[in-house]
Amino acid sequence: RYVRQLQRLQLLFSPTAADARGARQFVEEAAQDFARQHPDVVLYVSPHSGPGPAPVLRAEYLNGTVRDELIASKTSEEIVQLATKLANQSGLDIIRIRKPFHTDNPSVQGQWHPLTNKPSILTVQGPRLQPQ
Amino acid sequence: MVVLSAARWVRSRLSDRFWRVQEVLKYARHFRGRKNRCYKLAVRSVRRAFVKSTKARREKKRFLRALWITRIEAASLEHGLKYPAFISNLAKSQVELNRKVLADLAIYEPKTFKSLAALAQRRRQEGFLAALGDGKEPEGIFSRIVHQHY
């Protein structure tokens, strides 16, 4: 069953700043629809009064990563697209993955070591067999 | 540009020069010497680094193939076969394993690789018999070709 990796979305903006216009429109129009479409994501709207930092959309994931996206001077539709993109991501860091595969048990028959293909007379020590 | 009056023309100055410089320097942080700190030197080094990394993607394929071949050669010599004999006889026995997989088998599955080497050796002997001892002997078992009809 699919478990959405996005825990919560925090919309931090100021109700009077000019570049937060798109954020305010998003809150008025599209935030409820977004919250209904994504029932397992919690949406927090926290306006801070007065001049403050730039409006930001903070996404927190189940593995603890916090991702901030600037929404200054963005339209409501762009913020909706951004929010859906964050909701479909997982919290893994966005770096180059070195290998597209990974195994915890790479070797079934035992990994090669310099004594695998040598006659066992070399290593076995017993009452009758002496190492050469 | 027509300047109607000099007082009206306000010169605009850069305010985010710091971040523009950091965008370049962040790719130069692990370099050696002054080119990890000084922008003028870092710009040239970062551009050369990117160009080299783009071109090296074609070389990487050649390099990895050579590495696999070295490993397969070492593993097959442990079983008494040389690399050309091993690869050609495997191909004649219709075992379509590429060098990457063969190298991984040689490292992580030594018994499987031993059996592959034995298969190649047997096919080699059958090839010699077919070429030298022409006549009434039956064809080798491992020399039979399976025809796939797609």
CSV table of C-alpha atoms in Angstrom, one decimal:
chain,number,residue,atom,x,y,z
A,1,ARG,CA,0.0,0.0,0.0
A,2,TYR,CA,1.4,3.4,-0.9
A,3,VAL,CA,2.5,5.6,2.1
A,4,ARG,CA,3.1,9.2,1.2
A,5,GLN,CA,6.5,10.4,2.4
A,6,LEU,CA,5.5,14.0,2.8
A,7,GLN,CA,4.5,14.6,6.4
A,8,ARG,CA,3.6,18.3,6.6
A,9,LEU,CA,3.7,21.4,4.4
A,10,GLN,CA,4.1,24.7,6.2
A,11,LEU,CA,3.2,27.9,4.4
A,12,LEU,CA,5.2,30.7,6.0
A,13,PHE,CA,4.4,34.2,4.6
A,14,SER,CA,3.5,37.7,5.6
A,15,PRO,CA,0.0,39.0,4.9
A,16,THR,CA,1.2,42.4,3.9
A,17,ALA,CA,4.3,41.8,1.8
A,18,ALA,CA,4.1,42.4,-1.9
A,19,ASP,CA,5.9,39.2,-3.0
A,20,ALA,CA,3.6,37.0,-1.0
A,21,ARG,CA,0.6,37.8,-3.2
A,22,GLY,CA,0.7,34.4,-4.8
A,23,ALA,CA,0.8,32.8,-1.4
A,24,ARG,CA,-2.2,34.7,-0.2
A,25,GLN,CA,-4.2,33.8,-3.4
A,26,PHE,CA,-3.2,30.2,-3.0
A,27,VAL,CA,-4.5,30.2,0.6
A,28,GLU,CA,-7.7,31.8,-0.4
A,29,GLU,CA,-8.5,29.7,-3.5
A,30,ALA,CA,-6.5,26.5,-3.9
A,31,ALA,CA,-5.3,25.5,-0.4
A,32,GLN,CA,-8.6,23.7,0.6
A,33,ASP,CA,-8.7,21.7,-2.7
A,34,PHE,CA,-5.1,20.8,-2.3
A,35,ALA,CA,-5.7,19.6,1.3
A,36,ARG,CA,-8.7,17.6,0.2
A,37,GLN,CA,-6.8,15.9,-2.7
A,38,HIS,CA,-3.9,15.0,-0.4
A,39,PRO,CA,-5.5,13.8,2.8
A,40,ASP,CA,-2.4,12.3,4.3
A,41,VAL,CA,-0.5,15.6,4.2
A,42,VAL,CA,-1.0,18.2,6.9
A,43,LEU,CA,-1.1,21.7,5.6
A,44,TYR,CA,-0.2,24.5,8.1
A,45,VAL,CA,-0.7,28.1,7.2
A,46,SER,CA,1.3,30.5,9.4
A,47,PRO,CA,1.2,34.1,8.5
A,48,HIS,CA,3.7,36.3,10.4
A,49,SER,CA,2.8,39.9,10.6
A,50,GLY,CA,5.1,42.8,9.6
A,51,PRO,CA,8.1,42.7,7.4
A,52,GLY,CA,9.9,39.4,7.7
A,53,PRO,CA,11.8,36.8,5.7
A,54,ALA,CA,10.7,35.9,2.2
A,55,PRO,CA,7.6,33.7,1.8
A,56,VAL,CA,8.6,30.0,1.9
A,57,LEU,CA,6.9,26.7,1.5
A,58,ARG,CA,8.5,24.2,4.0
A,59,ALA,CA,8.1,20.5,3.3
A,60,GLU,CA,8.9,17.9,6.0
A,61,TYR,CA,9.3,14.3,5.1
A,62,LEU,CA,9.0,11.0,7.1
A,63,ASN,CA,12.8,10.5,7.1
A,64,GLY,CA,13.4,13.9,8.7
A,65,THR,CA,14.5,16.0,5.7
A,66,VAL,CA,13.2,19.5,5.6
A,67,ARG,CA,13.0,21.2,2.2
A,68,ASP,CA,12.3,25.0,1.9
A,69,GLU,CA,11.1,26.3,-1.4
A,70,LEU,CA,10.8,30.1,-2.1
A,71,ILE,CA,7.4,31.1,-3.3
A,72,ALA,CA,8.1,34.9,-3.6
A,73,SER,CA,6.5,36.4,-6.7
A,74,LYS,CA,4.9,33.1,-7.8
A,75,THR,CA,1.4,32.8,-9.0
A,76,SER,CA,-1.2,30.6,-7.3
A,77,GLU,CA,-1.0,27.9,-10.0
A,78,GLU,CA,2.7,27.7,-9.8
A,79,ILE,CA,2.5,27.2,-6.0
A,80,VAL,CA,0.0,24.4,-6.6
A,81,GLN,CA,2.3,22.7,-9.0
A,82,LEU,CA,5.2,23.1,-6.6
A,83,ALA,CA,3.2,21.6,-3.8
A,84,THR,CA,2.1,18.6,-5.8
A,85,LYS,CA,5.8,18.1,-6.9
A,86,LEU,CA,6.9,18.1,-3.2
A,87,ALA,CA,4.0,15.8,-2.2
A,88,ASN,CA,5.1,13.2,-4.8
A,89,GLN,CA,8.7,13.3,-3.7
A,90,SER,CA,10.4,11.2,-1.1
A,91,GLY,CA,12.7,12.8,1.5
A,92,LEU,CA,15.9,11.3,0.0
A,93,ASP,CA,18.6,13.9,-0.8
A,94,ILE,CA,18.6,14.9,-4.4
A,95,ILE,CA,22.2,13.9,-5.4
A,96,ARG,CA,23.6,11.8,-8.1
A,97,ILE,CA,23.0,8.1,-7.3
A,98,ARG,CA,26.2,6.2,-8.0
A,99,LYS,CA,24.7,2.9,-8.8
A,100,PRO,CA,21.1,2.1,-9.8
A,101,PHE,CA,21.3,-1.2,-7.8
A,102,HIS,CA,22.1,-2.2,-4.3
A,103,THR,CA,22.2,-5.6,-2.5
A,104,ASP,CA,22.7,-6.4,1.1
A,105,ASN,CA,23.9,-10.0,0.2
A,106,PRO,CA,26.0,-9.7,-2.9
A,107,SER,CA,27.5,-13.1,-2.6
A,108,VAL,CA,25.7,-16.4,-2.4
A,109,GLN,CA,28.6,-18.8,-2.8
A,110,GLY,CA,31.0,-16.8,-0.7
A,111,GLN,CA,33.1,-13.9,-2.0
A,112,TRP,CA,36.4,-14.8,-3.8
A,113,HIS,CA,39.5,-14.6,-1.6
A,114,PRO,CA,43.0,-15.6,-2.7
A,115,LEU,CA,42.6,-19.1,-1.2
A,116,THR,CA,39.3,-20.1,-2.9
A,117,ASN,CA,40.8,-21.9,-5.8
A,118,LYS,CA,43.9,-23.2,-4.1
A,119,PRO,CA,44.0,-26.9,-3.0
A,120,SER,CA,42.7,-27.2,0.6
A,121,ILE,CA,45.9,-29.0,1.6
A,122,LEU,CA,47.4,-25.6,2.0
A,123,THR,CA,45.1,-24.4,4.8
A,124,VAL,CA,43.7,-27.5,6.5
A,125,GLN,CA,45.4,-28.3,9.7
A,126,GLY,CA,44.3,-31.6,11.2
A,127,PRO,CA,45.8,-34.5,13.1
A,128,ARG,CA,46.8,-36.3,9.9
A,129,LEU,CA,47.0,-33.4,7.4
A,130,GLN,CA,50.0,-31.1,7.8
A,131,PRO,CA,50.1,-27.7,5.9
A,132,GLN,CA,52.9,-27.7,3.3
B,1,MET,CA,21.2,55.1,-25.7
B,2,VAL,CA,19.9,58.6,-25.7
B,3,VAL,CA,20.5,60.3,-22.5
B,4,LEU,CA,18.0,63.1,-22.0
B,5,SER,CA,19.4,64.3,-18.8
B,6,ALA,CA,22.2,62.8,-16.8
B,7,ALA,CA,20.5,63.3,-13.4
B,8,ARG,CA,17.6,61.1,-14.5
B,9,TRP,CA,19.7,58.2,-15.5
B,10,VAL,CA,20.3,56.2,-12.4
B,11,ARG,CA,23.1,53.6,-12.6
B,12,SER,CA,21.8,50.2,-11.3
B,13,ARG,CA,24.4,48.2,-9.3
B,14,LEU,CA,24.5,44.5,-8.6
B,15,SER,CA,23.2,43.5,-5.1
B,16,ASP,CA,23.6,39.7,-5.2
B,17,ARG,CA,27.2,39.5,-6.4
B,18,PHE,CA,28.0,37.3,-3.4
B,19,TRP,CA,25.5,34.6,-4.4
B,20,ARG,CA,26.5,34.7,-8.1
B,21,VAL,CA,30.1,34.1,-7.0
B,22,GLN,CA,29.2,31.3,-4.5
B,23,GLU,CA,27.3,29.5,-7.3
B,24,VAL,CA,30.6,29.0,-9.0
B,25,LEU,CA,32.8,28.5,-6.0
B,26,LYS,CA,30.6,25.7,-4.6
B,27,TYR,CA,31.9,23.5,-7.4
B,28,ALA,CA,35.5,24.4,-6.7
B,29,ARG,CA,35.6,23.7,-2.9
B,30,HIS,CA,37.5,20.4,-3.2
B,31,PHE,CA,40.2,21.8,-5.5
B,32,ARG,CA,43.8,22.3,-4.6
B,33,GLY,CA,45.5,25.7,-4.1
B,34,ARG,CA,44.0,29.2,-4.7
B,35,LYS,CA,41.5,28.0,-7.3
B,36,ASN,CA,39.2,26.8,-4.5
B,37,ARG,CA,39.1,30.3,-3.0
B,38,CYS,CA,39.7,33.0,-5.7
B,39,TYR,CA,36.8,33.5,-8.1
B,40,LYS,CA,38.9,34.5,-11.1
B,41,LEU,CA,41.0,31.3,-10.9
B,42,ALA,CA,38.0,29.2,-9.9
B,43,VAL,CA,35.9,30.2,-13.0
B,44,ARG,CA,38.5,28.7,-15.3
B,45,SER,CA,39.1,25.6,-13.2
B,46,VAL,CA,35.4,24.9,-12.8
B,47,ARG,CA,34.7,25.2,-16.5
B,48,ARG,CA,37.6,22.9,-17.4
B,49,ALA,CA,36.4,20.4,-14.8
B,50,PHE,CA,32.9,20.3,-16.3
B,51,VAL,CA,34.2,19.9,-19.8
B,52,LYS,CA,36.5,17.1,-18.7
B,53,SER,CA,33.7,15.3,-16.9
B,54,THR,CA,31.5,15.5,-20.0
B,55,LYS,CA,34.2,14.1,-22.2
B,56,ALA,CA,35.2,11.4,-19.7
B,57,ARG,CA,31.8,9.8,-19.9
B,58,ARG,CA,32.8,8.2,-23.1
B,59,GLU,CA,36.1,7.1,-21.7
B,60,LYS,CA,34.5,5.6,-18.6
B,61,LYS,CA,32.8,2.9,-20.7
B,62,ARG,CA,36.1,1.9,-22.3
B,63,PHE,CA,37.9,2.0,-18.9
B,64,LEU,CA,35.3,-0.2,-17.2
B,65,ARG,CA,35.3,-2.7,-20.1
B,66,ALA,CA,39.1,-3.0,-19.8
B,67,LEU,CA,38.8,-3.5,-16.0
B,68,TRP,CA,36.3,-6.3,-16.5
B,69,ILE,CA,38.5,-8.0,-19.1
B,70,THR,CA,41.5,-7.8,-16.7
B,71,ARG,CA,39.4,-9.4,-13.9
B,72,ILE,CA,38.0,-12.2,-16.2
B,73,GLU,CA,41.5,-12.9,-17.5
B,74,ALA,CA,42.8,-13.3,-13.9
B,75,ALA,CA,40.0,-15.5,-12.9
B,76,SER,CA,40.1,-17.8,-15.9
B,77,LEU,CA,43.9,-18.1,-15.6
B,78,GLU,CA,43.3,-19.5,-12.1
B,79,HIS,CA,41.3,-22.2,-13.8
B,80,GLY,CA,43.9,-22.8,-16.4
B,81,LEU,CA,42.3,-21.0,-19.4
B,82,LYS,CA,43.4,-17.9,-21.2
B,83,TYR,CA,41.0,-15.0,-21.8
B,84,PRO,CA,40.6,-15.3,-25.6
B,85,ALA,CA,40.0,-19.1,-25.3
B,86,PHE,CA,37.5,-18.6,-22.5
B,87,ILE,CA,35.5,-15.9,-24.2
B,88,SER,CA,35.4,-17.5,-27.6
B,89,ASN,CA,34.4,-20.9,-26.3
B,90,LEU,CA,31.7,-19.4,-24.2
B,91,ALA,CA,30.4,-17.6,-27.2
B,92,LYS,CA,30.5,-20.8,-29.3
B,93,SER,CA,28.5,-22.6,-26.5
B,94,GLN,CA,25.8,-19.9,-26.9
B,95,VAL,CA,26.4,-18.5,-23.4
B,96,GLU,CA,25.6,-14.8,-23.9
B,97,LEU,CA,27.0,-13.4,-20.8
B,98,ASN,CA,28.6,-10.0,-21.0
B,99,ARG,CA,31.9,-9.1,-19.5
B,100,LYS,CA,30.3,-7.1,-16.6
B,101,VAL,CA,28.3,-10.1,-15.5
B,102,LEU,CA,31.3,-12.4,-15.9
B,103,ALA,CA,33.5,-10.2,-13.8
B,104,ASP,CA,30.8,-10.0,-11.0
B,105,LEU,CA,30.4,-13.8,-11.1
B,106,ALA,CA,34.2,-14.2,-10.8
B,107,ILE,CA,34.2,-12.1,-7.7
B,108,TYR,CA,31.0,-13.1,-5.9
B,109,GLU,CA,30.2,-16.5,-7.3
B,110,PRO,CA,33.5,-18.4,-7.7
B,111,LYS,CA,31.9,-21.8,-8.1
B,112,THR,CA,29.7,-20.7,-10.9
B,113,PHE,CA,32.7,-19.2,-12.6
B,114,LYS,CA,34.6,-22.4,-12.2
B,115,SER,CA,31.8,-24.3,-13.9
B,116,LEU,CA,31.8,-21.8,-16.7
B,117,ALA,CA,35.5,-22.2,-17.2
B,118,ALA,CA,35.0,-26.0,-17.3
B,119,LEU,CA,32.3,-25.6,-19.9
B,120,ALA,CA,34.6,-23.4,-22.0
B,121,GLN,CA,37.4,-25.9,-21.6
B,122,ARG,CA,35.2,-28.8,-22.7
B,123,ARG,CA,33.9,-26.9,-25.7
B,124,ARG,CA,37.5,-26.1,-26.6
B,125,GLN,CA,38.5,-29.8,-26.5
B,126,GLU,CA,35.5,-30.7,-28.7
B,127,GLY,CA,36.5,-28.0,-31.1
B,128,PHE,CA,40.0,-29.5,-31.4
B,129,LEU,CA,38.5,-33.0,-31.9
B,130,ALA,CA,36.2,-31.8,-34.6
B,131,ALA,CA,39.0,-30.0,-36.4
B,132,LEU,CA,41.8,-32.5,-36.0
B,133,GLY,CA,40.3,-35.9,-35.7
B,134,ASP,CA,38.0,-35.7,-38.7
B,135,GLY,CA,36.2,-38.9,-39.3
B,136,LYS,CA,33.9,-41.3,-37.7
B,137,GLU,CA,33.8,-39.8,-34.2
B,138,PRO,CA,30.4,-38.4,-33.2
B,139,GLU,CA,30.1,-34.6,-32.8
B,140,GLY,CA,30.6,-33.1,-29.4
B,141,ILE,CA,27.7,-32.7,-27.0
B,142,PHE,CA,28.4,-29.1,-26.0
B,143,SER,CA,29.0,-28.1,-29.7
B,144,ARG,CA,25.3,-28.4,-30.5
B,145,ILE,CA,23.6,-25.2,-31.4
B,146,VAL,CA,20.1,-24.4,-30.2
B,147,HIS,CA,18.2,-22.5,-32.8
B,148,GLN,CA,15.7,-20.0,-31.5
B,149,HIS,CA,12.8,-19.1,-33.8
B,150,TYR,CA,11.4,-15.7,-33.0
